[in-house]
Amino acid sequence: MAQTVLTFITRIKPDRRARLEELLTEVRENLDANPYVPFASLTRVHFASFVIIDNEEYGPYLIFENNFDDALDTYLDELLEHAGRGLHEIYTCCLEYAAESFEPSRLKAFLKARVVRPSAYHIGNVGRSAKRIKQECALRERIEDSLDELIKSGKGKDAPASLRRYIQNFVKTDSSLAWAIDKIGARQTFAERIVPRLKIYLFFIVVIILSPVLALPFIIWLINLRRLEKKDRVFSRPLDTSHIEQLNAQEDRVVQNHLASITIVKQGWFRRFTLRTVLWVANLLARTSTKGELRGIRSIHFAHWSLIDNGRRLLFLSNYDGSWMSYLDDFIDKAASGLTGIWSNTDGFPETRFLILDGARNEAGFKAYSRYSQTPALVWYSAYPDLTVQNIDNDSLIREDLFTTLNDDATRNWLRRF
C-alpha cells in the first residue's frame, strides 16, 4: 500500500483572513461531519491539518497538510467528492483562486498546481492503509472482548495452543471478521524494501570511490561552514506566554499530538546547498526506517520537511505520540546529530560546530527555538486518534500471524500481544 505525504500551500487574501478562520473553526468544532471538510467520509486520509502561518515579509499562508493512501489523483477525486464545495469556500479566501462557483476540475487543477512535496519524510507504519489500521484495531478489540468472556466462564486457563485455536475459531465464525481470514500481502513490495537500501550502498560506494577527488572540496566546504557558524546568531528572544498557552491548550487531548514549525533558512547559496544535501541524505536513510522507528524514535506516525519560497523557508510537520516534551527529549537523546544537521542551517538555532555537533544537545536552547518556531493548527485530524505507532504495529502482527503456523514459544509471544 503506497502512502503519500504532501501539502497544499496557498497565500491568503488579507481581507478574507477573518472569513477563512471562521470556516476553519467550523471544521475544527465537528471534524467528522462538518459541512466543509467531513474528514470521516475520507477513507484514505491518515492525518490532515490546516495551519495559517504569518510572516511580515511573506504574508499569511494557508498550509493544508495531507498524509494519505494511494496516488494524488485518486485521493483528490475522493476529497473533492466529499469536500469539494467546502474546499471551494475555503480557497475563495486565498489568492489566485478566482472561481465564482464550484467546478471540480478547476479546483483539482488549482490544488495540484500548489502541491509541495517533502524534501525528506518518515512514515512510522509503512504499508498499512488507514482502512487496514482501523480494521486491525477492531479485530484485536473483538478478540479481547471474547477472551474476557472466556475468562469469566472459567475456561481462560487453557494451554496456549488451545487458546490460539479458540481465537482462530472465534474469528472464522464471526461473519463481520471475514476479511481477517483472507491472505494478507506484504507491507511493502520486494522493490520497496530493497531499492532504498541499494541506493544507500551505492551512495557510500560512490563517496568512497570519489573520496580522493572530493577530499579538497570537502575541506574547503568544512572551513567555510565553520567560518559561517562562528558568525551565526542564536535564538535569544523571550517566549510569548500567550503563544505557549495557545500551544498547550491544543496538546495532550489524545495519545497523539501535532507539530507545525516554519523557520527561515540562513542567507546565501552555501547554506541552502548544505540544507538541501542534508535533507537528501536524511530522506535516503528514512526510506530504510520501516519498522516503526526513526533513529530509535518510536513515536512518529508521519513527519516531513519541505523547503518553500524558493528554499528560503523550511516547513516541518509531524504527527507523533506522547507529549511535546517527551517528543523533543527523544529527538535530543536519539537523533540530535540529524536534527542539528538540518536545523543548524536556519536562523536562531543553538550554537553548532561542524554542522552536527552541539546544537540540539543544548536542551534549553533547542526547546525554546522549537517552541518559538511552532504554530498551532487551526484544524488537526487523525483517523485513529487513540492508537500509537506501536499499537498499530502490534495489531498488524496479531492479524498477520493469526492463521500462520507457530511453535510453542511463538504462540506464547503472540498471545502476549492481547
Tab-separated table of C-alpha atoms in Angstrom:
chain	number	residue	atom	x	y	z
A	1	MET	CA	0.000	0.000	0.000
A	2	ALA	CA	1.581	3.253	-1.162
A	3	GLN	CA	1.314	6.175	1.238
A	4	THR	CA	1.728	9.793	0.157
A	5	VAL	CA	2.936	12.776	2.165
A	6	LEU	CA	2.437	16.313	0.872
A	7	THR	CA	0.945	19.753	1.496
A	8	PHE	CA	-1.056	22.273	-0.493
A	9	ILE	CA	0.307	25.764	0.164
A	10	THR	CA	-1.504	28.966	-0.801
A	11	ARG	CA	-1.282	32.636	0.084
A	12	ILE	CA	-4.274	34.162	1.873
A	13	LYS	CA	-6.159	37.268	0.794
A	14	PRO	CA	-5.625	39.731	3.681
A	15	ASP	CA	-9.227	40.957	3.554
A	16	ARG	CA	-10.546	37.352	3.696
A	17	ARG	CA	-8.400	36.170	6.589
A	18	ALA	CA	-11.195	36.533	9.166
A	19	ARG	CA	-13.647	34.597	6.995
A	20	LEU	CA	-11.107	31.819	6.480
A	21	GLU	CA	-10.633	31.466	10.225
A	22	GLU	CA	-14.413	31.290	10.694
A	23	LEU	CA	-14.660	28.447	8.178
A	24	LEU	CA	-11.806	26.519	9.734
A	25	THR	CA	-13.280	26.972	13.193
A	26	GLU	CA	-16.472	25.300	11.959
A	27	VAL	CA	-14.388	22.439	10.586
A	28	ARG	CA	-12.500	22.056	13.886
A	29	GLU	CA	-15.668	22.001	16.001
A	30	ASN	CA	-17.045	18.979	14.125
A	31	LEU	CA	-14.162	17.202	12.421
A	32	ASP	CA	-16.107	14.139	11.331
A	33	ALA	CA	-19.264	15.693	9.866
A	34	ASN	CA	-18.849	19.430	9.340
A	35	PRO	CA	-20.357	20.833	6.100
A	36	TYR	CA	-16.983	21.800	4.611
A	37	VAL	CA	-14.419	19.008	5.071
A	38	PRO	CA	-16.140	15.997	6.718
A	39	PHE	CA	-12.995	14.004	7.431
A	40	ALA	CA	-14.825	10.844	8.496
A	41	SER	CA	-16.008	10.463	4.890
A	42	LEU	CA	-12.426	10.338	3.602
A	43	THR	CA	-11.348	6.692	3.667
A	44	ARG	CA	-7.751	7.278	2.558
A	45	VAL	CA	-6.590	10.018	4.906
A	46	HIS	CA	-4.413	9.232	7.941
A	47	PHE	CA	-3.668	12.750	9.219
A	48	ALA	CA	-4.563	16.202	7.944
A	49	SER	CA	-4.280	19.748	9.205
A	50	PHE	CA	-4.941	23.364	8.276
A	51	VAL	CA	-2.333	25.789	9.594
A	52	ILE	CA	-2.070	29.531	8.993
A	53	ILE	CA	1.491	30.802	9.118
A	54	ASP	CA	2.162	34.532	9.377
A	55	ASN	CA	5.262	36.445	8.384
A	56	GLU	CA	5.791	40.153	7.780
A	57	GLU	CA	7.839	39.515	4.649
A	58	TYR	CA	5.829	36.691	3.079
A	59	GLY	CA	2.345	37.442	4.403
A	60	PRO	CA	-0.119	34.817	5.668
A	61	TYR	CA	-0.020	31.323	4.146
A	62	LEU	CA	-2.544	28.506	4.392
A	63	ILE	CA	-0.863	25.127	4.825
A	64	PHE	CA	-3.142	22.152	4.112
A	65	GLU	CA	-1.274	19.041	5.262
A	66	ASN	CA	-2.289	15.631	3.890
A	67	ASN	CA	-0.984	12.142	4.738
A	68	PHE	CA	-2.981	9.626	2.724
A	69	ASP	CA	-3.125	6.325	0.827
A	70	ASP	CA	-2.751	5.858	-2.944
A	71	ALA	CA	-1.735	8.364	-5.602
A	72	LEU	CA	-2.558	12.066	-5.554
A	73	ASP	CA	-5.218	11.927	-8.294
A	74	THR	CA	-7.070	9.083	-6.581
A	75	TYR	CA	-7.044	10.926	-3.282
A	76	LEU	CA	-8.108	14.232	-4.819
A	77	ASP	CA	-11.077	12.580	-6.524
A	78	GLU	CA	-12.324	11.299	-3.156
A	79	LEU	CA	-11.502	14.599	-1.433
A	80	LEU	CA	-13.448	16.631	-3.977
A	81	GLU	CA	-16.372	14.190	-3.956
A	82	HIS	CA	-16.919	14.649	-0.214
A	83	ALA	CA	-15.387	18.068	0.479
A	84	GLY	CA	-15.223	19.840	-2.870
A	85	ARG	CA	-17.771	22.555	-2.146
A	86	GLY	CA	-16.321	23.180	1.293
A	87	LEU	CA	-12.794	23.464	-0.096
A	88	HIS	CA	-14.133	25.849	-2.709
A	89	GLU	CA	-15.401	28.084	0.123
A	90	ILE	CA	-12.070	27.831	1.908
A	91	TYR	CA	-9.949	28.629	-1.123
A	92	THR	CA	-12.038	31.618	-2.169
A	93	CYS	CA	-10.191	33.199	0.774
A	94	CYS	CA	-6.866	32.563	-0.956
A	95	LEU	CA	-5.058	34.403	-3.720
A	96	GLU	CA	-5.092	33.078	-7.287
A	97	TYR	CA	-8.304	31.104	-6.799
A	98	ALA	CA	-10.846	33.095	-8.781
A	99	ALA	CA	-13.627	30.541	-9.347
A	100	GLU	CA	-17.022	32.074	-8.564
A	101	SER	CA	-18.731	28.687	-8.381
A	102	PHE	CA	-17.561	25.189	-7.549
A	103	GLU	CA	-16.074	23.375	-10.535
A	104	PRO	CA	-14.344	20.114	-9.517
A	105	SER	CA	-11.877	20.094	-12.400
A	106	ARG	CA	-10.862	23.696	-11.791
A	107	LEU	CA	-10.371	23.206	-8.048
A	108	LYS	CA	-8.430	19.996	-8.674
A	109	ALA	CA	-6.095	21.795	-11.064
A	110	PHE	CA	-5.677	24.633	-8.550
A	111	LEU	CA	-4.696	22.222	-5.782
A	112	LYS	CA	-2.346	20.184	-7.971
A	113	ALA	CA	-0.557	23.370	-9.007
A	114	ARG	CA	0.105	24.140	-5.329
A	115	VAL	CA	1.367	20.771	-4.185
A	116	VAL	CA	4.567	20.898	-2.153
A	117	ARG	CA	6.202	17.506	-1.815
A	118	PRO	CA	8.635	16.910	1.030
A	119	SER	CA	12.388	17.122	0.733
A	120	ALA	CA	12.566	14.432	3.422
A	121	TYR	CA	9.865	12.416	5.169
A	122	HIS	CA	9.283	9.474	7.501
A	123	ILE	CA	6.314	7.116	7.824
A	124	GLY	CA	6.084	5.128	11.026
A	125	ASN	CA	3.650	2.385	9.960
A	126	VAL	CA	4.755	1.700	6.426
A	127	GLY	CA	2.423	-0.240	4.148
A	128	ARG	CA	-0.707	-0.007	6.310
A	129	SER	CA	-3.682	1.848	4.834
A	130	ALA	CA	-5.920	3.896	7.100
A	131	LYS	CA	-8.674	1.329	6.496
A	132	ARG	CA	-6.405	-1.569	7.449
A	133	ILE	CA	-5.201	0.170	10.621
A	134	LYS	CA	-8.767	0.683	11.825
A	135	GLN	CA	-9.810	-2.842	10.852
A	136	GLU	CA	-6.912	-4.452	12.697
A	137	CYS	CA	-7.634	-2.388	15.787
A	138	ALA	CA	-11.248	-3.568	15.688
A	139	LEU	CA	-10.072	-7.177	15.263
A	140	ARG	CA	-7.885	-7.015	18.364
A	141	GLU	CA	-10.667	-5.412	20.408
A	142	ARG	CA	-13.203	-8.075	19.342
A	143	ILE	CA	-10.790	-10.859	20.248
A	144	GLU	CA	-10.011	-9.246	23.603
A	145	ASP	CA	-13.727	-8.988	24.390
A	146	SER	CA	-14.165	-12.664	23.536
A	147	LEU	CA	-11.200	-13.632	25.725
A	148	ASP	CA	-12.678	-11.627	28.602
A	149	GLU	CA	-15.881	-13.643	28.311
A	150	LEU	CA	-13.869	-16.848	28.174
A	151	ILE	CA	-12.037	-15.915	31.368
A	152	LYS	CA	-15.323	-15.066	33.113
A	153	SER	CA	-16.599	-18.534	32.238
A	154	GLY	CA	-13.576	-20.080	33.923
A	155	LYS	CA	-12.107	-21.519	30.712
A	156	GLY	CA	-9.367	-18.972	30.165
A	157	LYS	CA	-6.583	-21.101	31.675
A	158	ASP	CA	-6.265	-23.459	28.719
A	159	ALA	CA	-2.889	-24.230	27.172
A	160	PRO	CA	-1.533	-21.565	24.769
A	161	ALA	CA	-2.201	-23.736	21.727
A	162	SER	CA	-5.821	-24.263	22.835
A	163	LEU	CA	-6.329	-20.513	23.380
A	164	ARG	CA	-4.951	-19.836	19.930
A	165	ARG	CA	-7.335	-22.362	18.367
A	166	TYR	CA	-10.193	-20.739	20.290
A	167	ILE	CA	-9.270	-17.327	18.861
A	168	GLN	CA	-8.970	-18.730	15.334
A	169	ASN	CA	-12.392	-20.395	15.585
A	170	PHE	CA	-13.905	-17.206	17.005
A	171	VAL	CA	-12.663	-15.202	14.014
A	172	LYS	CA	-13.756	-17.847	11.499
A	173	THR	CA	-17.297	-17.990	12.870
A	174	ASP	CA	-17.817	-14.202	13.120
A	175	SER	CA	-19.058	-13.035	9.724
A	176	SER	CA	-18.116	-9.432	10.464
A	177	LEU	CA	-14.478	-10.544	10.670
A	178	ALA	CA	-14.454	-12.478	7.394
A	179	TRP	CA	-11.925	-10.021	5.958
A	180	ALA	CA	-9.380	-11.157	8.572
A	181	ILE	CA	-9.338	-14.685	7.139
A	182	ASP	CA	-8.176	-13.525	3.717
A	183	LYS	CA	-4.485	-13.845	2.973
A	184	ILE	CA	-2.725	-10.549	3.557
A	185	GLY	CA	0.021	-9.240	1.330
A	186	ALA	CA	3.394	-7.945	2.416
A	187	ARG	CA	3.538	-4.422	3.831
A	188	GLN	CA	5.994	-3.499	1.101
A	189	THR	CA	6.920	-4.995	-2.227
A	190	PHE	CA	10.353	-6.515	-2.713
A	191	ALA	CA	11.408	-3.442	-4.679
A	192	GLU	CA	10.158	-1.059	-1.981
A	193	ARG	CA	12.274	-2.883	0.593
A	194	ILE	CA	15.423	-3.395	-1.441
A	195	VAL	CA	15.761	-0.317	-3.664
A	196	PRO	CA	16.264	2.194	-0.785
A	197	ARG	CA	18.991	0.009	0.692
A	198	LEU	CA	20.684	-0.368	-2.680
A	199	LYS	CA	20.628	3.408	-3.056
A	200	ILE	CA	22.366	3.839	0.307
A	201	TYR	CA	25.015	1.238	-0.550
A	202	LEU	CA	25.540	2.866	-3.941
A	203	PHE	CA	25.811	6.300	-2.327
A	204	PHE	CA	28.547	5.184	0.070
A	205	ILE	CA	30.364	3.257	-2.669
A	206	VAL	CA	30.418	6.364	-4.865
A	207	VAL	CA	31.619	8.506	-1.949
A	208	ILE	CA	34.441	6.025	-1.227
A	209	ILE	CA	35.468	5.786	-4.878
A	210	LEU	CA	35.426	9.549	-5.352
A	211	SER	CA	36.967	10.357	-1.960
A	212	PRO	CA	40.336	11.393	-3.456
A	213	VAL	CA	38.515	13.858	-5.741
A	214	LEU	CA	36.060	15.015	-3.079
A	215	ALA	CA	38.624	15.479	-0.286
A	216	LEU	CA	39.733	19.015	-1.234
A	217	PRO	CA	36.181	20.344	-1.951
A	218	PHE	CA	35.038	18.814	1.348
A	219	ILE	CA	37.832	20.515	3.296
A	220	ILE	CA	37.017	23.854	1.646
A	221	TRP	CA	33.321	23.339	2.425
A	222	LEU	CA	34.116	22.475	6.049
A	223	ILE	CA	36.340	25.517	6.527
A	224	ASN	CA	33.711	27.815	5.056
A	225	LEU	CA	30.992	26.189	7.155
A	226	ARG	CA	32.958	26.705	10.352
A	227	ARG	CA	33.644	30.325	9.398
A	228	LEU	CA	29.905	30.945	8.984
A	229	GLU	CA	28.995	29.058	12.150
A	230	LYS	CA	31.138	31.414	14.231
A	231	LYS	CA	29.066	34.344	12.923
A	232	ASP	CA	25.659	32.740	13.476
A	233	ARG	CA	23.144	34.412	15.763
A	234	VAL	CA	21.289	32.128	18.156
A	235	PHE	CA	17.721	32.420	19.398
A	236	SER	CA	17.530	34.817	22.332
A	237	ARG	CA	14.008	36.270	22.284
A	238	PRO	CA	11.756	35.877	25.335
A	239	LEU	CA	8.939	33.466	24.599
A	240	ASP	CA	5.442	34.881	24.224
A	241	THR	CA	3.456	33.359	27.091
A	242	SER	CA	0.183	33.686	25.194
A	243	HIS	CA	1.720	31.736	22.306
A	244	ILE	CA	2.828	28.983	24.685
A	245	GLU	CA	-0.605	28.858	26.311
A	246	GLN	CA	-2.252	28.537	22.906
A	247	LEU	CA	0.008	25.608	22.011
A	248	ASN	CA	-0.505	23.946	25.401
A	249	ALA	CA	-4.284	24.218	25.045
A	250	GLN	CA	-4.187	22.119	21.869
A	251	GLU	CA	-1.880	19.399	23.103
A	252	ASP	CA	-2.321	16.155	25.042
A	253	ARG	CA	-6.027	15.741	24.312
A	254	VAL	CA	-5.452	12.254	22.893
A	255	VAL	CA	-2.398	9.975	22.798
A	256	GLN	CA	-1.176	11.769	19.663
A	257	ASN	CA	-0.057	15.341	19.028
A	258	HIS	CA	0.684	17.587	16.074
A	259	LEU	CA	3.587	19.917	15.423
A	260	ALA	CA	3.888	22.572	12.711
A	261	SER	CA	7.054	24.626	12.520
A	262	ILE	CA	8.434	27.086	9.992
A	263	THR	CA	11.899	28.603	10.108
A	264	ILE	CA	13.979	30.955	7.963
A	265	VAL	CA	16.892	29.369	6.106
A	266	LYS	CA	20.150	31.216	6.617
A	267	GLN	CA	21.033	33.522	3.749
A	268	GLY	CA	23.311	32.542	0.905
A	269	TRP	CA	23.624	29.727	-1.594
A	270	PHE	CA	26.082	27.867	0.653
A	271	ARG	CA	23.570	27.288	3.442
A	272	ARG	CA	20.774	26.383	1.014
A	273	PHE	CA	23.024	23.918	-0.788
A	274	THR	CA	24.081	22.388	2.539
A	275	LEU	CA	20.497	22.090	3.764
A	276	ARG	CA	19.290	20.501	0.520
A	277	THR	CA	22.133	17.991	0.691
A	278	VAL	CA	21.426	17.095	4.327
A	279	LEU	CA	17.712	16.652	3.593
A	280	TRP	CA	18.517	14.447	0.590
A	281	VAL	CA	20.702	12.190	2.737
A	282	ALA	CA	18.119	12.198	5.563
A	283	ASN	CA	15.404	11.140	3.137
A	284	LEU	CA	17.622	8.385	1.764
A	285	LEU	CA	18.164	6.992	5.260
A	286	ALA	CA	14.500	7.410	6.257
A	287	ARG	CA	13.403	5.152	3.390
A	288	THR	CA	15.022	2.217	5.184
A	289	SER	CA	13.350	3.031	8.534
A	290	THR	CA	10.337	0.778	8.021
A	291	LYS	CA	9.919	-0.924	11.391
A	292	GLY	CA	8.073	1.750	13.334
A	293	GLU	CA	11.050	3.861	14.325
A	294	LEU	CA	13.411	6.538	13.062
A	295	ARG	CA	16.865	6.569	14.624
A	296	GLY	CA	15.441	4.840	17.697
A	297	ILE	CA	12.429	7.193	17.958
A	298	ARG	CA	9.306	5.019	18.035
A	299	SER	CA	6.619	7.676	18.269
A	300	ILE	CA	6.418	9.256	14.799
A	301	HIS	CA	3.415	8.468	12.597
A	302	PHE	CA	4.244	10.904	9.796
A	303	ALA	CA	6.862	13.658	9.674
A	304	HIS	CA	8.248	15.705	6.827
A	305	TRP	CA	10.438	18.646	5.945
A	306	SER	CA	9.647	20.844	2.930
A	307	LEU	CA	11.604	23.750	1.502
A	308	ILE	CA	9.251	26.533	0.421
A	309	ASP	CA	9.584	30.055	-1.013
A	310	ASN	CA	12.427	29.013	-3.319
A	311	GLY	CA	14.309	27.416	-0.461
A	312	ARG	CA	14.181	30.439	1.815
A	313	ARG	CA	11.979	28.806	4.482
A	314	LEU	CA	11.842	25.326	5.994
A	315	LEU	CA	8.481	23.807	6.916
A	316	PHE	CA	8.328	20.871	9.331
A	317	LEU	CA	5.122	18.952	10.061
A	318	SER	CA	4.865	15.983	12.390
A	319	ASN	CA	2.155	13.734	13.819
A	320	TYR	CA	3.511	11.872	16.830
A	321	ASP	CA	2.691	10.004	20.040
A	322	GLY	CA	3.102	11.354	23.553
A	323	SER	CA	3.713	14.859	24.823
A	324	TRP	CA	5.654	17.621	23.113
A	325	MET	CA	8.239	17.441	25.896
A	326	SER	CA	8.820	13.685	25.523
A	327	TYR	CA	8.963	14.038	21.737
A	328	LEU	CA	11.676	16.694	21.941
A	329	ASP	CA	13.530	14.651	24.567
A	330	ASP	CA	13.564	11.679	22.178
A	331	PHE	CA	14.956	13.857	19.418
A	332	ILE	CA	17.665	15.225	21.695
A	333	ASP	CA	18.639	11.822	23.139
A	334	LYS	CA	18.469	9.740	19.973
A	335	ALA	CA	18.733	11.968	16.910
A	336	ALA	CA	20.496	15.167	17.969
A	337	SER	CA	23.079	14.954	15.174
A	338	GLY	CA	20.447	14.587	12.467
A	339	LEU	CA	18.308	17.391	13.883
A	340	THR	CA	21.304	19.677	14.181
A	341	GLY	CA	22.432	18.848	10.652
A	342	ILE	CA	19.079	20.063	9.337
A	343	TRP	CA	18.071	22.975	11.567
A	344	SER	CA	21.536	24.451	12.082
A	345	ASN	CA	21.018	25.871	8.591
A	346	THR	CA	18.126	28.015	9.857
A	347	ASP	CA	18.151	31.312	11.739
A	348	GLY	CA	18.294	31.290	15.522
A	349	PHE	CA	19.270	27.639	16.034
A	350	PRO	CA	21.516	26.976	19.078
A	351	GLU	CA	25.257	27.323	18.506
A	352	THR	CA	26.578	24.483	16.352
A	353	ARG	CA	30.001	23.152	15.390
A	354	PHE	CA	30.781	21.356	12.125
A	355	LEU	CA	27.111	21.054	11.141
A	356	ILE	CA	26.157	18.260	13.575
A	357	LEU	CA	27.887	18.956	16.904
A	358	ASP	CA	26.317	20.776	19.867
A	359	GLY	CA	23.143	22.444	18.521
A	360	ALA	CA	20.166	20.311	19.626
A	361	ARG	CA	22.210	18.982	22.557
A	362	ASN	CA	21.660	22.395	24.134
A	363	GLU	CA	18.345	21.201	25.553
A	364	ALA	CA	17.018	24.514	26.848
A	365	GLY	CA	18.084	26.415	23.739
A	366	PHE	CA	16.695	23.820	21.348
A	367	LYS	CA	13.337	23.594	23.121
A	368	ALA	CA	12.998	27.393	23.187
A	369	TYR	CA	13.865	27.543	19.480
A	370	SER	CA	11.378	24.772	18.695
A	371	ARG	CA	8.548	26.371	20.678
A	372	TYR	CA	9.145	29.787	19.136
A	373	SER	CA	9.006	28.406	15.581
A	374	GLN	CA	5.894	26.308	16.257
A	375	THR	CA	2.464	27.373	15.033
A	376	PRO	CA	-0.817	25.935	16.404
A	377	ALA	CA	-3.037	24.208	13.876
A	378	LEU	CA	-6.500	25.674	13.331
A	379	VAL	CA	-7.631	22.180	12.296
A	380	TRP	CA	-5.955	18.866	13.054
A	381	TYR	CA	-7.452	15.466	12.188
A	382	SER	CA	-6.322	11.931	12.953
A	383	ALA	CA	-8.173	8.942	11.516
A	384	TYR	CA	-7.205	6.838	14.569
A	385	PRO	CA	-6.514	9.239	17.477
A	386	ASP	CA	-6.318	6.557	20.173
A	387	LEU	CA	-3.581	4.458	18.535
A	388	THR	CA	0.171	4.830	18.925
A	389	VAL	CA	2.714	3.720	16.327
A	390	GLN	CA	3.463	0.697	18.496
A	391	ASN	CA	-0.259	-0.119	18.928
A	392	ILE	CA	-0.630	-0.196	15.146
A	393	ASP	CA	2.389	-2.472	14.684
A	394	ASN	CA	1.100	-4.780	17.430
A	395	ASP	CA	-2.338	-5.019	15.803
A	396	SER	CA	-0.748	-5.802	12.435
A	397	LEU	CA	1.361	-8.599	13.905
A	398	ILE	CA	-1.735	-10.117	15.536
A	399	ARG	CA	-3.550	-10.201	12.235
A	400	GLU	CA	-0.542	-11.300	10.140
A	401	ASP	CA	0.173	-14.306	12.424
A	402	LEU	CA	-3.459	-15.197	13.094
A	403	PHE	CA	-3.503	-18.234	10.790
A	404	THR	CA	0.201	-18.933	10.337
A	405	THR	CA	1.971	-21.949	11.826
A	406	LEU	CA	3.656	-21.047	15.124
A	407	ASN	CA	5.729	-23.120	17.526
A	408	ASP	CA	5.020	-23.097	21.267
A	409	ASP	CA	7.285	-20.128	22.073
A	410	ALA	CA	5.934	-18.091	19.151
A	411	THR	CA	2.367	-18.913	20.220
A	412	ARG	CA	3.015	-17.605	23.748
A	413	ASN	CA	4.578	-14.436	22.355
A	414	TRP	CA	1.620	-13.965	20.012
A	415	LEU	CA	-0.880	-14.324	22.888
A	416	ARG	CA	1.005	-11.691	24.876
A	417	ARG	CA	0.011	-9.158	22.232
A	418	PHE	CA	-3.543	-9.066	23.627
